[in-house]
Amino acid sequence: MIPIIMDCDPGHDDAIALLMAFASDAFDIKGVTITGGNQTLVKTLNNARKVLSFAGKTARIAAGSDKPMLRELEVAPQVHGETGLDGPVLPESDLPVEPMHAIALMKEICDQSPEPVTLIATGPLTNVGTFLTIYPECKANIKQIAIMGGSMVGGNWTSSAEFNILVDPEAADIVFSSGIPIIMAGLDVTHKALIYEEDVERIRAIGKKVSTMVAELLDFFMKFHKSMGYHGAPLHDACAVAYLLKPEIFIGHDYYVEIETKGEFTTGSTVVDQFNRTKKKANTKVLLDLDRQAFVDLLVDLVNQYA
Ligand code: RIB
Ligand code: CA
């Protein structure tokens, strides 16, 4: 089993990514760390606890940074609603929160893991960037960092930047220059990981409480994206998890990627050196395409594991 830490900002797609990870028998989930992003940290933390409890799962869960390293937090209520998880009505959770900061939990897990840990990060990279800055010695026991973020071409929050990277570009710069292998599920692939209405009905037809909740999450998530002209809901964060479970359904390419932190129009962009102009060694596997049907089948199969 792959030892992992999931760092996330639930968020509809984070919530589904969490459920996929917890349903798989391929992962040993050592901890879940929470960052602000889609909503404030208080809300994203509560959302993570509610989703895991509703699904009958427990985990060591710790709150991280409530704002980016140097900038003010930007949230996305237009996408995820005021709660950050609008749509399904979920009961409050009694899942305890670790007293330690997220980066202290990350350190404890990395120090204690007999084999290198995989980090999955599906929100702004503040926690991961801070962790690598304060505990650089832990890099030796981190196998890879699989993120949802960035894009080779274009952005979804500005014309050139994707939300997770834009919220904390300095943290992203630390992560991409850490020397740890990065798997980047950016918009190039996540905008092809579209969930269509018929896929939502397939999930709803499972007819169990968690599958019904997932369908309700997708109903809400679909609304914003349809209003933006998408033909379906891009299930961004699930791509980072799905790649680790079934890399064969993705197409990617290794490139050197660096983060723009000072551009007038381009701050937060992931600058992908497609033609090796920098002559620097590739640090990132940039995911570019996927077998959408296989991705949906994986989602349905994992959701079906729940009561
Ligand atoms: O740009 C999409 C990313 O921003 C996803 O991780 C979504 O959850 C939001 O955090
Ligand atoms: Ca997210």
PDB file of C-alpha atoms in Angstrom, residues 34-135:
ATOM      1  CA  ILE A  34      -6.418  21.040   5.483  1.00  0.00           C
ATOM      2  CA  THR A  35      -5.709  24.397   3.902  1.00  0.00           C
ATOM      3  CA  GLY A  36      -7.776  27.441   3.112  1.00  0.00           C
ATOM      4  CA  GLY A  37      -8.622  27.892  -0.549  1.00  0.00           C
ATOM      5  CA  ASN A  38     -12.062  27.111  -1.896  1.00  0.00           C
ATOM      6  CA  GLN A  39     -13.308  28.546   1.362  1.00  0.00           C
ATOM      7  CA  THR A  40     -11.784  29.709   4.639  1.00  0.00           C
ATOM      8  CA  LEU A  41      -9.872  27.155   6.701  1.00  0.00           C
ATOM      9  CA  VAL A  42     -12.647  26.899   9.297  1.00  0.00           C
ATOM     10  CA  LYS A  43     -15.070  25.878   6.536  1.00  0.00           C
ATOM     11  CA  THR A  44     -12.746  23.559   4.615  1.00  0.00           C
ATOM     12  CA  LEU A  45     -11.774  21.778   7.837  1.00  0.00           C
ATOM     13  CA  ASN A  46     -15.413  21.311   8.802  1.00  0.00           C
ATOM     14  CA  ASN A  47     -16.243  20.079   5.313  1.00  0.00           C
ATOM     15  CA  ALA A  48     -13.481  17.456   5.379  1.00  0.00           C
ATOM     16  CA  ARG A  49     -14.660  16.168   8.753  1.00  0.00           C
ATOM     17  CA  LYS A  50     -18.314  16.030   7.640  1.00  0.00           C
ATOM     18  CA  VAL A  51     -17.537  14.155   4.418  1.00  0.00           C
ATOM     19  CA  LEU A  52     -15.310  11.561   6.101  1.00  0.00           C
ATOM     20  CA  SER A  53     -17.758  11.005   8.955  1.00  0.00           C
ATOM     21  CA  PHE A  54     -20.710  10.714   6.548  1.00  0.00           C
ATOM     22  CA  ALA A  55     -18.760   8.079   4.633  1.00  0.00           C
ATOM     23  CA  GLY A  56     -17.926   6.194   7.815  1.00  0.00           C
ATOM     24  CA  LYS A  57     -14.209   6.925   7.566  1.00  0.00           C
ATOM     25  CA  THR A  58     -11.783   8.189  10.201  1.00  0.00           C
ATOM     26  CA  ALA A  59      -8.362   9.741   9.764  1.00  0.00           C
ATOM     27  CA  ARG A  60      -5.798  11.822  11.561  1.00  0.00           C
ATOM     28  CA  ILE A  61      -6.827  15.289  10.422  1.00  0.00           C
ATOM     29  CA  ALA A  62      -4.993  18.537  11.114  1.00  0.00           C
ATOM     30  CA  ALA A  63      -5.639  22.137  10.245  1.00  0.00           C
ATOM     31  CA  GLY A  64      -2.910  24.012   8.434  1.00  0.00           C
ATOM     32  CA  SER A  65      -2.455  27.549   7.250  1.00  0.00           C
ATOM     33  CA  ASP A  66      -5.476  29.832   7.148  1.00  0.00           C
ATOM     34  CA  LYS A  67      -3.782  32.105   4.624  1.00  0.00           C
ATOM     35  CA  PRO A  68      -1.066  31.947   1.973  1.00  0.00           C
ATOM     36  CA  MET A  69       2.580  32.449   2.939  1.00  0.00           C
ATOM     37  CA  LEU A  70       2.776  36.075   1.798  1.00  0.00           C
ATOM     38  CA  ARG A  71      -0.595  36.984   0.351  1.00  0.00           C
ATOM     39  CA  GLU A  72      -4.220  37.349   1.442  1.00  0.00           C
ATOM     40  CA  LEU A  73      -6.447  34.292   1.017  1.00  0.00           C
ATOM     41  CA  GLU A  74      -8.693  34.246  -2.032  1.00  0.00           C
ATOM     42  CA  VAL A  75     -11.733  31.976  -1.776  1.00  0.00           C
ATOM     43  CA  ALA A  76     -14.140  30.621  -4.421  1.00  0.00           C
ATOM     44  CA  PRO A  77     -17.747  30.858  -3.160  1.00  0.00           C
ATOM     45  CA  GLN A  78     -19.018  31.266  -6.716  1.00  0.00           C
ATOM     46  CA  VAL A  79     -17.786  27.742  -7.425  1.00  0.00           C
ATOM     47  CA  HIS A  80     -18.279  25.920  -4.127  1.00  0.00           C
ATOM     48  CA  GLY A  81     -20.867  28.082  -2.328  1.00  0.00           C
ATOM     49  CA  GLU A  82     -20.763  29.887   1.004  1.00  0.00           C
ATOM     50  CA  THR A  83     -20.073  26.670   2.947  1.00  0.00           C
ATOM     51  CA  GLY A  84     -17.493  25.510   0.447  1.00  0.00           C
ATOM     52  CA  LEU A  85     -19.550  22.342   0.011  1.00  0.00           C
ATOM     53  CA  ASP A  86     -23.029  23.591  -0.955  1.00  0.00           C
ATOM     54  CA  GLY A  87     -25.517  21.015  -2.191  1.00  0.00           C
ATOM     55  CA  PRO A  88     -25.820  17.974   0.075  1.00  0.00           C
ATOM     56  CA  VAL A  89     -26.913  18.542   3.684  1.00  0.00           C
ATOM     57  CA  LEU A  90     -24.365  16.695   5.823  1.00  0.00           C
ATOM     58  CA  PRO A  91     -24.635  16.168   9.582  1.00  0.00           C
ATOM     59  CA  GLU A  92     -22.034  17.758  11.829  1.00  0.00           C
ATOM     60  CA  SER A  93     -19.010  15.551  12.477  1.00  0.00           C
ATOM     61  CA  ASP A  94     -17.452  14.464  15.740  1.00  0.00           C
ATOM     62  CA  LEU A  95     -14.218  13.475  13.988  1.00  0.00           C
ATOM     63  CA  PRO A  96     -11.497  14.869  16.260  1.00  0.00           C
ATOM     64  CA  VAL A  97      -8.945  17.325  14.923  1.00  0.00           C
ATOM     65  CA  GLU A  98      -5.291  16.828  15.850  1.00  0.00           C
ATOM     66  CA  PRO A  99      -4.039  19.497  18.274  1.00  0.00           C
ATOM     67  CA  MET A 100      -0.888  19.941  16.168  1.00  0.00           C
ATOM     68  CA  HIS A 101      -0.498  22.105  13.058  1.00  0.00           C
ATOM     69  CA  ALA A 102      -0.751  20.313   9.726  1.00  0.00           C
ATOM     70  CA  ILE A 103       2.969  20.624   9.077  1.00  0.00           C
ATOM     71  CA  ALA A 104       3.747  19.037  12.437  1.00  0.00           C
ATOM     72  CA  LEU A 105       1.551  16.091  11.467  1.00  0.00           C
ATOM     73  CA  MET A 106       3.291  15.915   8.087  1.00  0.00           C
ATOM     74  CA  LYS A 107       6.666  15.825   9.875  1.00  0.00           C
ATOM     75  CA  GLU A 108       5.570  13.152  12.337  1.00  0.00           C
ATOM     76  CA  ILE A 109       4.218  10.950   9.526  1.00  0.00           C
ATOM     77  CA  CYS A 110       7.338  11.381   7.365  1.00  0.00           C
ATOM     78  CA  ASP A 111       9.662  10.742  10.320  1.00  0.00           C
ATOM     79  CA  GLN A 112       7.800   7.572  11.279  1.00  0.00           C
ATOM     80  CA  SER A 113       7.085   6.066   7.853  1.00  0.00           C
ATOM     81  CA  PRO A 114       9.311   3.091   7.051  1.00  0.00           C
ATOM     82  CA  GLU A 115       8.939   3.882   3.356  1.00  0.00           C
ATOM     83  CA  PRO A 116       8.836   7.168   1.445  1.00  0.00           C
ATOM     84  CA  VAL A 117       5.503   8.998   1.677  1.00  0.00           C
ATOM     85  CA  THR A 118       3.486  10.315  -1.270  1.00  0.00           C
ATOM     86  CA  LEU A 119       1.888  13.720  -0.751  1.00  0.00           C
ATOM     87  CA  ILE A 120      -1.349  14.444  -2.617  1.00  0.00           C
ATOM     88  CA  ALA A 121      -2.157  18.168  -2.648  1.00  0.00           C
ATOM     89  CA  THR A 122      -5.427  19.352  -4.143  1.00  0.00           C
ATOM     90  CA  GLY A 123      -5.580  22.899  -2.832  1.00  0.00           C
ATOM     91  CA  PRO A 124      -3.220  25.860  -2.605  1.00  0.00           C
ATOM     92  CA  LEU A 125       0.264  24.602  -1.685  1.00  0.00           C
ATOM     93  CA  THR A 126       0.720  26.688   1.469  1.00  0.00           C
ATOM     94  CA  ASN A 127       0.929  23.741   3.873  1.00  0.00           C
ATOM     95  CA  VAL A 128       3.286  21.737   1.654  1.00  0.00           C
ATOM     96  CA  GLY A 129       5.493  24.745   0.908  1.00  0.00           C
ATOM     97  CA  THR A 130       5.692  25.695   4.576  1.00  0.00           C
ATOM     98  CA  PHE A 131       6.400  22.082   5.570  1.00  0.00           C
ATOM     99  CA  LEU A 132       9.297  21.758   3.103  1.00  0.00           C
ATOM    100  CA  THR A 133      10.706  25.102   4.273  1.00  0.00           C
ATOM    101  CA  ILE A 134      10.627  24.346   7.990  1.00  0.00           C
ATOM    102  CA  TYR A 135      11.519  20.644   7.757  1.00  0.00           C
TER     103      TYR A 135
END
